[in-house]
């Protein structure tokens, strides 16, 4: 899942000029090899400004009641200065460092030391050792899928602590929010830098490394495809899922606990945000095996975009609604709350069902039922870097016949629901849907560029059959 600052688009090539299996396209789909000025400008912009954006949002809640305009107005009118704002920002503390190190160590231990047991007793759940997609170099990696169990153990311990042991306050995350931000940044930059150095000096799979010749682009978008330490510590799977997404629901619980502490009750808006986002998170872990076939794992390289994004961007910006509700305890009217719930569930249903349809279609090679019928598809072929020809199919039935990325449309409806739960007084909670729209539209364009390089003319036949990207008849 992922979450993360968008990066520059690779240069668009005319698919007509890329016959299937052309040497120029062979094994090169997946990432820009020539970095154009727009991609480079986007990369530089994000490297410079993404950390500031995160700081700005968190600071505006801490110092300005979540107003996005107040800090600018105060600085422009001279009521406050940048140094005043900085002076009021809590720094890193030993307590936050202890919490963060303990948290990441605990997640590493759950990831590395406890082989999955959930698949042994949960019907329908696919966990344990699973295979990823074929990489451009033709490798198939194996993964230990145990995210659901890590999430369950972590949350059981959280509730056991809150109701039985009382080792720490459930508001611990909120109470250390900004000091923890600095710790998350240290980890994000360390892991991204390590991944870059590792890509140059001791890559896990040299054939799957890509060097563009531009240092900043390599740092941002990554050199190594699937960096690992040892046989099983996979950077992408761990950082995408564990410190950030397991934390997402705990962060929301901590915000709910803070609301309870401050106001004596938890509002229905906070409950809605907790429940809708928890559905999304549990879905992610329930479908972690499916996740191995998503763009994050099977196409993106591991650089700052994923490393820093998973450590900082995701936990801090995906949880803005809960943070906002601590400062503004919105209680929604029953019709408003019901509308948010229905929109959130409808978005989730489309997101899940569209993803499920593609997964089922690919797993059964088209021998399945989609909306009660055998799915229609377009036969495609492509060539991996080792020169081998592969065959594939693009479905044009079900949600995939309505638009080429209807799964993104569902995701966007769900994102809008989280924001609408916060009422209409401030802009800050709406950042999420704006960001997700940029991320998913950009992702859609990036994916389509990659697919057109990969499938050549077959991709053209597909886009002629399903002409819209996100909204039937519109876009
Ligand atoms: P998709 O699951 O849409 O995967 C795109 C890939 O699917 C293409 O590259 C192609 O791969 C294959 N494909 C495309 N069209 C078809 C078709 N018609 N039939 C069969 N296969 C097809 O993209 P993502 O991995 O980006 O997204 C997965 C989910 O994760 C989405 O629902 C998205 O909303 C969500 N997401 C959430 C994020 C968050 O931050 N919350 C961030 C990113 C994604 P191939 O090369 O195999 O043909």
PDB file of N, CA and C in Angstrom, residues 25-31 33 133-140 205 207-210 225-226 236 297-301 382-388 390 450 454:
ATOM      1  N   UNK A  25      12.755  -1.991 -25.382  1.00  0.00           N
ATOM      2  CA  UNK A  25      11.806  -2.079 -24.272  1.00  0.00           C
ATOM      3  C   UNK A  25      12.124  -3.241 -23.351  1.00  0.00           C
ATOM      4  N   UNK A  26      12.906  -4.186 -23.901  1.00  0.00           N
ATOM      5  CA  UNK A  26      13.133  -5.422 -23.179  1.00  0.00           C
ATOM      6  C   UNK A  26      13.703  -5.219 -21.774  1.00  0.00           C
ATOM      7  N   UNK A  27      12.962  -5.643 -20.779  1.00  0.00           N
ATOM      8  CA  UNK A  27      13.454  -5.562 -19.413  1.00  0.00           C
ATOM      9  C   UNK A  27      13.578  -4.163 -18.860  1.00  0.00           C
ATOM     10  N   UNK A  28      13.184  -3.150 -19.651  1.00  0.00           N
ATOM     11  CA  UNK A  28      13.368  -1.791 -19.151  1.00  0.00           C
ATOM     12  C   UNK A  28      12.075  -1.194 -18.631  1.00  0.00           C
ATOM     13  N   UNK A  29      10.956  -1.901 -18.822  1.00  0.00           N
ATOM     14  CA  UNK A  29       9.734  -1.368 -18.302  1.00  0.00           C
ATOM     15  C   UNK A  29       9.861  -1.332 -16.781  1.00  0.00           C
ATOM     16  N   UNK A  30       9.239  -0.347 -16.172  1.00  0.00           N
ATOM     17  CA  UNK A  30       9.280  -0.318 -14.710  1.00  0.00           C
ATOM     18  C   UNK A  30       9.874   0.954 -14.156  1.00  0.00           C
ATOM     19  N   UNK A  31      10.676   1.670 -14.911  1.00  0.00           N
ATOM     20  CA  UNK A  31      11.308   2.833 -14.318  1.00  0.00           C
ATOM     21  C   UNK A  31      11.975   3.685 -15.385  1.00  0.00           C
ATOM     22  N   UNK A  33      14.708   5.438 -17.367  1.00  0.00           N
ATOM     23  CA  UNK A  33      16.154   5.272 -17.528  1.00  0.00           C
ATOM     24  C   UNK A  33      16.790   6.601 -17.882  1.00  0.00           C
ATOM     25  N   UNK A 133       5.997 -11.554  -7.741  1.00  0.00           N
ATOM     26  CA  UNK A 133       5.878 -11.586  -9.202  1.00  0.00           C
ATOM     27  C   UNK A 133       7.260 -11.762  -9.843  1.00  0.00           C
ATOM     28  N   UNK A 134       7.273 -12.050 -11.126  1.00  0.00           N
ATOM     29  CA  UNK A 134       8.546 -12.157 -11.860  1.00  0.00           C
ATOM     30  C   UNK A 134       9.144 -10.756 -11.967  1.00  0.00           C
ATOM     31  N   UNK A 135      10.400 -10.594 -11.568  1.00  0.00           N
ATOM     32  CA  UNK A 135      11.029  -9.261 -11.661  1.00  0.00           C
ATOM     33  C   UNK A 135      11.477  -9.038 -13.110  1.00  0.00           C
ATOM     34  N   UNK A 136      11.841  -7.793 -13.481  1.00  0.00           N
ATOM     35  CA  UNK A 136      12.307  -7.571 -14.850  1.00  0.00           C
ATOM     36  C   UNK A 136      13.493  -8.474 -15.224  1.00  0.00           C
ATOM     37  N   UNK A 137      14.316  -8.865 -14.219  1.00  0.00           N
ATOM     38  CA  UNK A 137      15.444  -9.750 -14.538  1.00  0.00           C
ATOM     39  C   UNK A 137      15.026 -11.216 -14.569  1.00  0.00           C
ATOM     40  N   UNK A 138      13.756 -11.474 -14.302  1.00  0.00           N
ATOM     41  CA  UNK A 138      13.265 -12.848 -14.387  1.00  0.00           C
ATOM     42  C   UNK A 138      13.347 -13.633 -13.083  1.00  0.00           C
ATOM     43  N   UNK A 139      13.605 -12.947 -11.962  1.00  0.00           N
ATOM     44  CA  UNK A 139      13.688 -13.633 -10.660  1.00  0.00           C
ATOM     45  C   UNK A 139      12.305 -13.694 -10.008  1.00  0.00           C
ATOM     46  N   UNK A 140      12.078 -14.757  -9.224  1.00  0.00           N
ATOM     47  CA  UNK A 140      10.849 -14.810  -8.414  1.00  0.00           C
ATOM     48  C   UNK A 140      11.278 -14.922  -6.956  1.00  0.00           C
ATOM     49  N   UNK A 205      20.326  -8.421  -5.693  1.00  0.00           N
ATOM     50  CA  UNK A 205      20.235  -8.983  -7.035  1.00  0.00           C
ATOM     51  C   UNK A 205      20.717  -7.908  -8.018  1.00  0.00           C
ATOM     52  N   UNK A 207      21.251  -7.886 -11.089  1.00  0.00           N
ATOM     53  CA  UNK A 207      20.560  -7.809 -12.389  1.00  0.00           C
ATOM     54  C   UNK A 207      19.296  -6.960 -12.309  1.00  0.00           C
ATOM     55  N   UNK A 208      18.762  -6.808 -11.100  1.00  0.00           N
ATOM     56  CA  UNK A 208      17.535  -6.019 -10.959  1.00  0.00           C
ATOM     57  C   UNK A 208      17.804  -4.589 -10.491  1.00  0.00           C
ATOM     58  N   UNK A 209      19.070  -4.181 -10.469  1.00  0.00           N
ATOM     59  CA  UNK A 209      19.372  -2.788 -10.100  1.00  0.00           C
ATOM     60  C   UNK A 209      19.237  -1.911 -11.332  1.00  0.00           C
ATOM     61  N   UNK A 210      18.840  -0.670 -11.126  1.00  0.00           N
ATOM     62  CA  UNK A 210      18.791   0.265 -12.253  1.00  0.00           C
ATOM     63  C   UNK A 210      19.448   1.574 -11.844  1.00  0.00           C
ATOM     64  N   UNK A 225      15.972  -3.258  -6.515  1.00  0.00           N
ATOM     65  CA  UNK A 225      14.565  -3.590  -6.677  1.00  0.00           C
ATOM     66  C   UNK A 225      14.006  -4.224  -5.397  1.00  0.00           C
ATOM     67  N   UNK A 226      14.698  -5.246  -4.931  1.00  0.00           N
ATOM     68  CA  UNK A 226      14.242  -5.935  -3.716  1.00  0.00           C
ATOM     69  C   UNK A 226      15.396  -6.105  -2.745  1.00  0.00           C
ATOM     70  N   UNK A 236      11.335  -3.876   1.367  1.00  0.00           N
ATOM     71  CA  UNK A 236      10.049  -3.337   0.895  1.00  0.00           C
ATOM     72  C   UNK A 236       8.890  -3.874   1.715  1.00  0.00           C
ATOM     73  N   UNK A 297       5.432  -3.413  -4.618  1.00  0.00           N
ATOM     74  CA  UNK A 297       6.361  -4.536  -4.477  1.00  0.00           C
ATOM     75  C   UNK A 297       6.888  -4.992  -5.835  1.00  0.00           C
ATOM     76  N   UNK A 298       6.010  -5.082  -6.841  1.00  0.00           N
ATOM     77  CA  UNK A 298       6.537  -5.694  -8.064  1.00  0.00           C
ATOM     78  C   UNK A 298       7.063  -4.710  -9.092  1.00  0.00           C
ATOM     79  N   UNK A 299       6.975  -3.409  -8.867  1.00  0.00           N
ATOM     80  CA  UNK A 299       7.560  -2.509  -9.873  1.00  0.00           C
ATOM     81  C   UNK A 299       8.464  -1.430  -9.278  1.00  0.00           C
ATOM     82  N   UNK A 300       8.141  -0.909  -8.098  1.00  0.00           N
ATOM     83  CA  UNK A 300       8.926   0.197  -7.560  1.00  0.00           C
ATOM     84  C   UNK A 300      10.240  -0.294  -6.952  1.00  0.00           C
ATOM     85  N   UNK A 301      11.275   0.503  -7.144  1.00  0.00           N
ATOM     86  CA  UNK A 301      12.547   0.197  -6.489  1.00  0.00           C
ATOM     87  C   UNK A 301      12.523   0.817  -5.092  1.00  0.00           C
ATOM     88  N   UNK A 382       5.154 -10.112 -23.459  1.00  0.00           N
ATOM     89  CA  UNK A 382       6.255  -9.193 -23.134  1.00  0.00           C
ATOM     90  C   UNK A 382       7.538 -10.009 -22.979  1.00  0.00           C
ATOM     91  N   UNK A 383       8.662  -9.297 -22.924  1.00  0.00           N
ATOM     92  CA  UNK A 383       9.960  -9.968 -22.840  1.00  0.00           C
ATOM     93  C   UNK A 383      10.704  -9.482 -21.604  1.00  0.00           C
ATOM     94  N   UNK A 384      11.233 -10.392 -20.772  1.00  0.00           N
ATOM     95  CA  UNK A 384      12.014  -9.952 -19.605  1.00  0.00           C
ATOM     96  C   UNK A 384      13.471  -9.755 -20.013  1.00  0.00           C
ATOM     97  N   UNK A 385      14.258  -9.172 -19.097  1.00  0.00           N
ATOM     98  CA  UNK A 385      15.633  -8.773 -19.439  1.00  0.00           C
ATOM     99  C   UNK A 385      16.494  -9.958 -19.871  1.00  0.00           C
ATOM    100  N   UNK A 386      16.142 -11.164 -19.401  1.00  0.00           N
ATOM    101  CA  UNK A 386      16.931 -12.340 -19.795  1.00  0.00           C
ATOM    102  C   UNK A 386      16.545 -12.841 -21.191  1.00  0.00           C
ATOM    103  N   UNK A 387      15.655 -12.087 -21.858  1.00  0.00           N
ATOM    104  CA  UNK A 387      15.302 -12.429 -23.239  1.00  0.00           C
ATOM    105  C   UNK A 387      14.140 -13.397 -23.363  1.00  0.00           C
ATOM    106  N   UNK A 388      13.636 -13.878 -22.210  1.00  0.00           N
ATOM    107  CA  UNK A 388      12.530 -14.849 -22.295  1.00  0.00           C
ATOM    108  C   UNK A 388      11.217 -14.156 -22.616  1.00  0.00           C
ATOM    109  N   UNK A 390       7.145 -13.919 -22.296  1.00  0.00           N
ATOM    110  CA  UNK A 390       6.107 -14.334 -21.353  1.00  0.00           C
ATOM    111  C   UNK A 390       4.757 -13.942 -21.938  1.00  0.00           C
ATOM    112  N   UNK A 450       4.370   2.429 -17.942  1.00  0.00           N
ATOM    113  CA  UNK A 450       5.126   1.184 -17.791  1.00  0.00           C
ATOM    114  C   UNK A 450       4.480   0.047 -18.598  1.00  0.00           C
ATOM    115  N   UNK A 454       5.826  -2.226 -21.579  1.00  0.00           N
ATOM    116  CA  UNK A 454       5.906  -3.674 -21.388  1.00  0.00           C
ATOM    117  C   UNK A 454       5.148  -4.428 -22.488  1.00  0.00           C
TER     118      UNK A 454
END
